[in-house]
GROMACS .gro file of C-alpha atoms in nm:
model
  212
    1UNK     CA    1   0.000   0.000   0.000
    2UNK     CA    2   0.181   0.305  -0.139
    3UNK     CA    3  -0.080   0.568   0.102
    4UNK     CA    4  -0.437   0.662   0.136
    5UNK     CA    5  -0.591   0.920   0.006
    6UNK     CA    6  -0.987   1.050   0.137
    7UNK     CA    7  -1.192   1.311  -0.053
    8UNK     CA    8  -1.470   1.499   0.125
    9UNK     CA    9  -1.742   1.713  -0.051
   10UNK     CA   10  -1.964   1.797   0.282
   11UNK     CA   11  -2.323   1.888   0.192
   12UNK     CA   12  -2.373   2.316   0.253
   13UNK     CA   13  -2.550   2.376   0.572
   14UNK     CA   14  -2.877   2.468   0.471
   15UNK     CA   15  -2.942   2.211   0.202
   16UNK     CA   16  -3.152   1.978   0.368
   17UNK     CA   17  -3.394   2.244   0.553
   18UNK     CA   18  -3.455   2.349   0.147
   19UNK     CA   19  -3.552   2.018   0.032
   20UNK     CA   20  -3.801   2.000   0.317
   21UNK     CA   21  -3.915   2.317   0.328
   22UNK     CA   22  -3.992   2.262  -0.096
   23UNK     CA   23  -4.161   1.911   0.058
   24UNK     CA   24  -4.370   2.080   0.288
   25UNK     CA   25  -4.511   2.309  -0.033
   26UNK     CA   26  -4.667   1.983  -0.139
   27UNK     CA   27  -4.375   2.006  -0.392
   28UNK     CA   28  -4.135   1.676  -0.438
   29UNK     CA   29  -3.773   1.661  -0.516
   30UNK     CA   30  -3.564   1.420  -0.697
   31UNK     CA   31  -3.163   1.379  -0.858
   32UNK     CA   32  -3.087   1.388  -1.185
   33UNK     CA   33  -2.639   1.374  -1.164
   34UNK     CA   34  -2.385   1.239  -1.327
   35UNK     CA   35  -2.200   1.090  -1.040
   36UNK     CA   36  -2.184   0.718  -0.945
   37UNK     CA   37  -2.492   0.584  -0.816
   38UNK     CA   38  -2.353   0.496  -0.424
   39UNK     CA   39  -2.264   0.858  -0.430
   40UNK     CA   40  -2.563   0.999  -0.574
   41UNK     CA   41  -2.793   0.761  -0.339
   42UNK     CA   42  -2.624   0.842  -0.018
   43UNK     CA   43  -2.635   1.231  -0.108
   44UNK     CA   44  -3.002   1.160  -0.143
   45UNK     CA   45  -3.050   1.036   0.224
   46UNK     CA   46  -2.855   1.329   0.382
   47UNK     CA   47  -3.066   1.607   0.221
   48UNK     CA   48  -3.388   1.381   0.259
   49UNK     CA   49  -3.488   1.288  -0.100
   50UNK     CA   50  -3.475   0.916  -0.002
   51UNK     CA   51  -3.700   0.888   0.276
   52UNK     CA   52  -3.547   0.822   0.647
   53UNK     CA   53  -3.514   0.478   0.716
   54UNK     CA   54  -3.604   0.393   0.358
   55UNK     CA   55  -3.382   0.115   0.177
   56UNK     CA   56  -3.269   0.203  -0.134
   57UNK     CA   57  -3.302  -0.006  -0.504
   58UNK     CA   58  -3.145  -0.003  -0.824
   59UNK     CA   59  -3.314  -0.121  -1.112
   60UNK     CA   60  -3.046  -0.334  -1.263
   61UNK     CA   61  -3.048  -0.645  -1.514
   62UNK     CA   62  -3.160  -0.985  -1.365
   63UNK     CA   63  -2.830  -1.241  -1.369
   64UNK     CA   64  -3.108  -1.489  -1.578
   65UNK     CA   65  -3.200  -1.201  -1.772
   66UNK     CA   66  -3.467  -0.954  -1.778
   67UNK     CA   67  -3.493  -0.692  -1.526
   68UNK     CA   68  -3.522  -0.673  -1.117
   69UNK     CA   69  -3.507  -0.404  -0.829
   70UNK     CA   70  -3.206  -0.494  -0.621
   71UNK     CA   71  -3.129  -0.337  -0.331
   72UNK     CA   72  -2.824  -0.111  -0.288
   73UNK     CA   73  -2.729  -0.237   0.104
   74UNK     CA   74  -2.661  -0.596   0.083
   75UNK     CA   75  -2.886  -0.852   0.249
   76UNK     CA   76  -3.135  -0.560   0.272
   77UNK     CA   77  -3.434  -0.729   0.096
   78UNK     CA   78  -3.477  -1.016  -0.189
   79UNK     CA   79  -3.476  -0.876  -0.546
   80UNK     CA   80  -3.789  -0.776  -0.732
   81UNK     CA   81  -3.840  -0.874  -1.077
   82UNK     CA   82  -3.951  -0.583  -1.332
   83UNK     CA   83  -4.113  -0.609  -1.624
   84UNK     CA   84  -4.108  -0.317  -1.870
   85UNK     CA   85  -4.445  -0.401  -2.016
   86UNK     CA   86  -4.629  -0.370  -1.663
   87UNK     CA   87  -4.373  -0.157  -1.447
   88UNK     CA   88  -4.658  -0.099  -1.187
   89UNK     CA   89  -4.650  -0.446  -1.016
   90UNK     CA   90  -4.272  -0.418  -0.901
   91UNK     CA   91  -4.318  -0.045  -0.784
   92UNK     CA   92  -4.623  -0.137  -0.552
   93UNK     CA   93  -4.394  -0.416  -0.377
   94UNK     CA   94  -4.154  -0.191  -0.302
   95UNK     CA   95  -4.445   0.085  -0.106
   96UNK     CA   96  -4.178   0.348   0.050
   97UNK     CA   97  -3.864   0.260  -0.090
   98UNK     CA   98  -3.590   0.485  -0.281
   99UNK     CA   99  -3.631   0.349  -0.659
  100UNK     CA  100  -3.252   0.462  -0.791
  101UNK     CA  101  -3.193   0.431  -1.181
  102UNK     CA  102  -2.866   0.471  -1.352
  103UNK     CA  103  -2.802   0.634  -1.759
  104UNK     CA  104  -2.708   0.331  -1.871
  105UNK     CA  105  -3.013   0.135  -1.775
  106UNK     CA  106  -3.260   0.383  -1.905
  107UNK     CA  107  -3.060   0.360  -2.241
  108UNK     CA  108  -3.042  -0.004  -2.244
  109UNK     CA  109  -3.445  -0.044  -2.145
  110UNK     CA  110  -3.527   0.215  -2.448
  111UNK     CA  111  -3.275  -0.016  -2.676
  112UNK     CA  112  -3.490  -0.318  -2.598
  113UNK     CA  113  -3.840  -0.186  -2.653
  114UNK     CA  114  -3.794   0.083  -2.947
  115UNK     CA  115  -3.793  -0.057  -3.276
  116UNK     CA  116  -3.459  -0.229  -3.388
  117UNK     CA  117  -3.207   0.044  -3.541
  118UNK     CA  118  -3.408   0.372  -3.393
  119UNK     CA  119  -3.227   0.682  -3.444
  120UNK     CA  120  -3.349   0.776  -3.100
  121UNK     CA  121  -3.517   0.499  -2.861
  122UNK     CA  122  -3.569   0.749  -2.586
  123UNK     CA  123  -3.820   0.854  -2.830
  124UNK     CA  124  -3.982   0.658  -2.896
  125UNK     CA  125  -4.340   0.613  -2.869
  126UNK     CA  126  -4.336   0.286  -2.647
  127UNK     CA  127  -4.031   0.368  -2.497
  128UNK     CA  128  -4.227   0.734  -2.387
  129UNK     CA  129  -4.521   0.601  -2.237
  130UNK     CA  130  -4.313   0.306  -2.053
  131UNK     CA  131  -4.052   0.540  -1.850
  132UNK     CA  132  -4.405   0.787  -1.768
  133UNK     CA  133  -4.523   0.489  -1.564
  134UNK     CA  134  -4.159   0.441  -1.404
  135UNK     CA  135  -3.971   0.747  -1.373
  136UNK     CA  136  -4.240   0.910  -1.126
  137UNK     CA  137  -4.130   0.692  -0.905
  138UNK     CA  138  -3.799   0.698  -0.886
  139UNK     CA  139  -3.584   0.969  -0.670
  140UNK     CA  140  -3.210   0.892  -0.767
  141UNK     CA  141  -3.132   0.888  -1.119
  142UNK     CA  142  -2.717   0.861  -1.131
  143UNK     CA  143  -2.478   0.822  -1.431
  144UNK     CA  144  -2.707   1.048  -1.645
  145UNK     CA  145  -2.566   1.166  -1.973
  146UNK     CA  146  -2.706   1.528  -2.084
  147UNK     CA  147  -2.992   1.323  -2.321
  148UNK     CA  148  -3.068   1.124  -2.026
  149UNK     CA  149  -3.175   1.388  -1.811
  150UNK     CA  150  -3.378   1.545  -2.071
  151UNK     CA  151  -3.566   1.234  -2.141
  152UNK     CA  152  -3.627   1.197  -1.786
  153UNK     CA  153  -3.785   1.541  -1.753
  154UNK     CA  154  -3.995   1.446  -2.031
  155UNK     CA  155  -4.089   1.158  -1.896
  156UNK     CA  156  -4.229   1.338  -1.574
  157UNK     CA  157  -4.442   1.557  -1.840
  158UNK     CA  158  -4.579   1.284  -1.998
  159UNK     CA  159  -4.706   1.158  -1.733
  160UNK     CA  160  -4.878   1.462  -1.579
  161UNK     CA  161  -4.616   1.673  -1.390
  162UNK     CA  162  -4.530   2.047  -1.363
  163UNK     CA  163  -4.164   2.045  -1.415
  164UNK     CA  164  -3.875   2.269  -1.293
  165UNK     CA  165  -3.530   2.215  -1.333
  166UNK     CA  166  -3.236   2.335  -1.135
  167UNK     CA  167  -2.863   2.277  -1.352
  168UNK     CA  168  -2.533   2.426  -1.276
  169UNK     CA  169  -2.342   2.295  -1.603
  170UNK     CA  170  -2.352   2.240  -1.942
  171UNK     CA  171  -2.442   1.894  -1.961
  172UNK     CA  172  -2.786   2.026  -1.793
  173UNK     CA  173  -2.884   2.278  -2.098
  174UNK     CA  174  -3.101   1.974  -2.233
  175UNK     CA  175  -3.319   1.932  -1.936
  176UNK     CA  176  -3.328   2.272  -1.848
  177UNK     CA  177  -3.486   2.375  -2.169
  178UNK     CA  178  -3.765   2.101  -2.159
  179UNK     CA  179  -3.840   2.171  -1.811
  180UNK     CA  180  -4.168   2.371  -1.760
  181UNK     CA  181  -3.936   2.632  -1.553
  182UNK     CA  182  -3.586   2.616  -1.568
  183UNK     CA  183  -3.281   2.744  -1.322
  184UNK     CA  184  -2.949   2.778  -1.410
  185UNK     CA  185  -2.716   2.787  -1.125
  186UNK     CA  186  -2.411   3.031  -1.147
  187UNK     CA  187  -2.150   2.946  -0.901
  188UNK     CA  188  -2.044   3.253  -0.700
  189UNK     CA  189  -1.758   3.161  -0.444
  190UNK     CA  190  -1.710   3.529  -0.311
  191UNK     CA  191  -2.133   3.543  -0.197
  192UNK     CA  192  -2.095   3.203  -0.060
  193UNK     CA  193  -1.813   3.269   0.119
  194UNK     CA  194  -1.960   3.545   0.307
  195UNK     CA  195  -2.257   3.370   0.348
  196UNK     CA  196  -2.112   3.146   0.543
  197UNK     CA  197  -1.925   3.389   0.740
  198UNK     CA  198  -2.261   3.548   0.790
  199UNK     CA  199  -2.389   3.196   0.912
  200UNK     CA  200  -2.136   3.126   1.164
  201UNK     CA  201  -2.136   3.470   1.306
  202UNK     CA  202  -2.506   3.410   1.364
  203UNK     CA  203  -2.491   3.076   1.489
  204UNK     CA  204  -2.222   3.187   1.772
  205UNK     CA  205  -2.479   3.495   1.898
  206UNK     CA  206  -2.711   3.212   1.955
  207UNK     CA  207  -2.482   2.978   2.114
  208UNK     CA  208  -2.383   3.303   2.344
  209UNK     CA  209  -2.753   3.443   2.410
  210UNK     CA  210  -2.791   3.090   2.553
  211UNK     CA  211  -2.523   3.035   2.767
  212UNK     CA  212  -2.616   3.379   2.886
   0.00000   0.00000   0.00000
């Protein structure tokens, strides 16, 4: 073992009051990132999007073939077998779980169900109305390429949803322009630093008006 090295990218202070204050406006949050699934799903949990105490599953493909919901902890239930044609029956046996799905999956699910040699299976007709009866459900969508998160925007409007995205790259320009609303981010390091300053300022007059 040449060394060791650890990486940490803590969540900003105020991020998980947001998501619940957004949950308490009857409004509901999911991810749509390019990072690794683990990441993404444990990200999810801090700020709240998976439910507390909720296990999380990946929709993955079945070592027999086909598809199943496995879950991410091991040992933490049995697998649950999916079927693209009527997604509804896996989704009700998993009441209160954190459905993840990765890029690659959607793109490999559209692949099986568009017609053979589609310029586009995301879509796709079939493909369409399939991922508006899935992607509703899911919370963590990891590993998403720029198309990717567009399709999964649209899938929300097919199926019935006010949509509004929030991007802070290039690779979200896609699904911020077929969101109902969209928000691009601009990174400002000077404002958040003194933010923060401001923060922790205000956080030590309260520790001090209560000691007092």
């Amino acid at each position: 073992l040449a060394g060791l090295l650890g990486l940490d990218c803590p969540l900003k202070p105020d991020s998980a009051g947001v998501v619940a204050e957004i949950a308490d406006g009857g409004i509901r949050t999911v991810m749509i990132t390019g990072d690794a699934l683990l990441t993404a799903a444990e990200v999810a949990r801090q700020v709240g999007i998976v439910p507390p105490g909720a296990e999380a599953y990946e929709l993955a493909a079945a070592a027999g073939g086909g598809w199943e919901w496995t879950a991410l902890r091991p040992g933490a239930g049995p697998a649950v077998p999916f079927d693209p044609a009527a997604p509804g029956a896996s989704i009700r046996r998993l009441p209160g779980a954190g459905l993840c799905l990765e890029g690659g999956t959607l793109t490999r699910l559209a692949a099986q169900l568009a017609p053979r040699g589609a310029d586009d299976p995301l879509a796709d007709p079939a493909v369409r109305r399939m991922l508006a009866r899935v992607v509703p459900h899911v919370c963590v969508f990891a590993r998403h390429a720029p198309s990717q998160k567009e399709a999964v925007v649209a899938a929300f409007e097919d199926a019935g949803h006010t949509t509004l995205m929030c991007g802070d790259g290039t690779n979200d320009v896609g699904a911020l322009k077929r969101a109902h609303v969209g928000v691009s981010i601009v990174s400002a390091p000077e404002i958040e630093r003194k933010k923060r300053e401001a923060q922790g300022t205000a956080r030590k007059l309260q520790k001090e008006e209560k000691a007092e």
